[in-house]
XYZ file of C-alpha atoms in Angstrom:
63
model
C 5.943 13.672 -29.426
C 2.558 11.734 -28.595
C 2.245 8.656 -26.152
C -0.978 7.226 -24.639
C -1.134 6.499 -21.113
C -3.729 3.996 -19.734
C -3.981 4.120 -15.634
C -6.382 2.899 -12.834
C -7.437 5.273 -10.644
C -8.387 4.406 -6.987
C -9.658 6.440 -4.345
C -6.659 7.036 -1.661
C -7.350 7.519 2.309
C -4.567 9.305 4.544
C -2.630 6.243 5.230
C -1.168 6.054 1.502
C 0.617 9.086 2.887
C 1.004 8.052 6.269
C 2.911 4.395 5.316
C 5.735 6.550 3.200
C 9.518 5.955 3.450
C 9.742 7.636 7.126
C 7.390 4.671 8.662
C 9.119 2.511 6.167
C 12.867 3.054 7.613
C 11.396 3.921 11.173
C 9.473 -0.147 11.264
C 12.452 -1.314 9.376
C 9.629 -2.835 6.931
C 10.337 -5.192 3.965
C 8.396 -4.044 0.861
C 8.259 -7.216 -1.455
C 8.335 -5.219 -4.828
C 6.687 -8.387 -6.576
C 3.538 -8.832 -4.459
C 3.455 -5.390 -3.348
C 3.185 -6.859 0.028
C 4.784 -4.765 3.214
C 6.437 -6.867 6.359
C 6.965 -5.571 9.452
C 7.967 -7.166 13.074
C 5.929 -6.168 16.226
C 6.313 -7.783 19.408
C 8.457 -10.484 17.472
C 5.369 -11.449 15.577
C 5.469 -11.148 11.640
C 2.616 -8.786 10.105
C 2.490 -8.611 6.313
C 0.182 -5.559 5.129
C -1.298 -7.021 1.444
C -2.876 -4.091 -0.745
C -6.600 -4.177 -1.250
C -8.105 -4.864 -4.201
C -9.848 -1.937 -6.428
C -13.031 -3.328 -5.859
C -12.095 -4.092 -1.833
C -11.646 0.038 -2.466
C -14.555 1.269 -3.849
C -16.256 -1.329 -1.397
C -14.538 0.336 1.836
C -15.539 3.740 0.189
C -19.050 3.355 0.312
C -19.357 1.988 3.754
């Protein structure tokens, strides 16, 4: 059996780990599975968390 696999690779910080499924369910966030976008309440104030962008990556990596 062969396949070919094409990914992007980014360069990932401790907070991919940090935001997994136990600060999911503990926030009670909403992860829109479309946009990729994460919403949370605090203080009765929306927050949506939008992914950066691969260069907004690499740009944050340098600094």
């Amino acid at each position: 059996y062969n396949d070919r696999v094409l990914c992007d690779v980014v360069p990932m910080e401790a907070s991919h780990i940090l935001l997994g499924r136990p600060w999911q369910y503990n926030t009670k966030a909403i992860h829109d599975g479309f946009t990729n976008k994460i919403s949370i309440k605090q203080n009765d104030q929306k927050i949506v968390l939008k992914p950066s962008s691969p260069r907004e990556v690499c740009e944050n990596q340098i600094k």
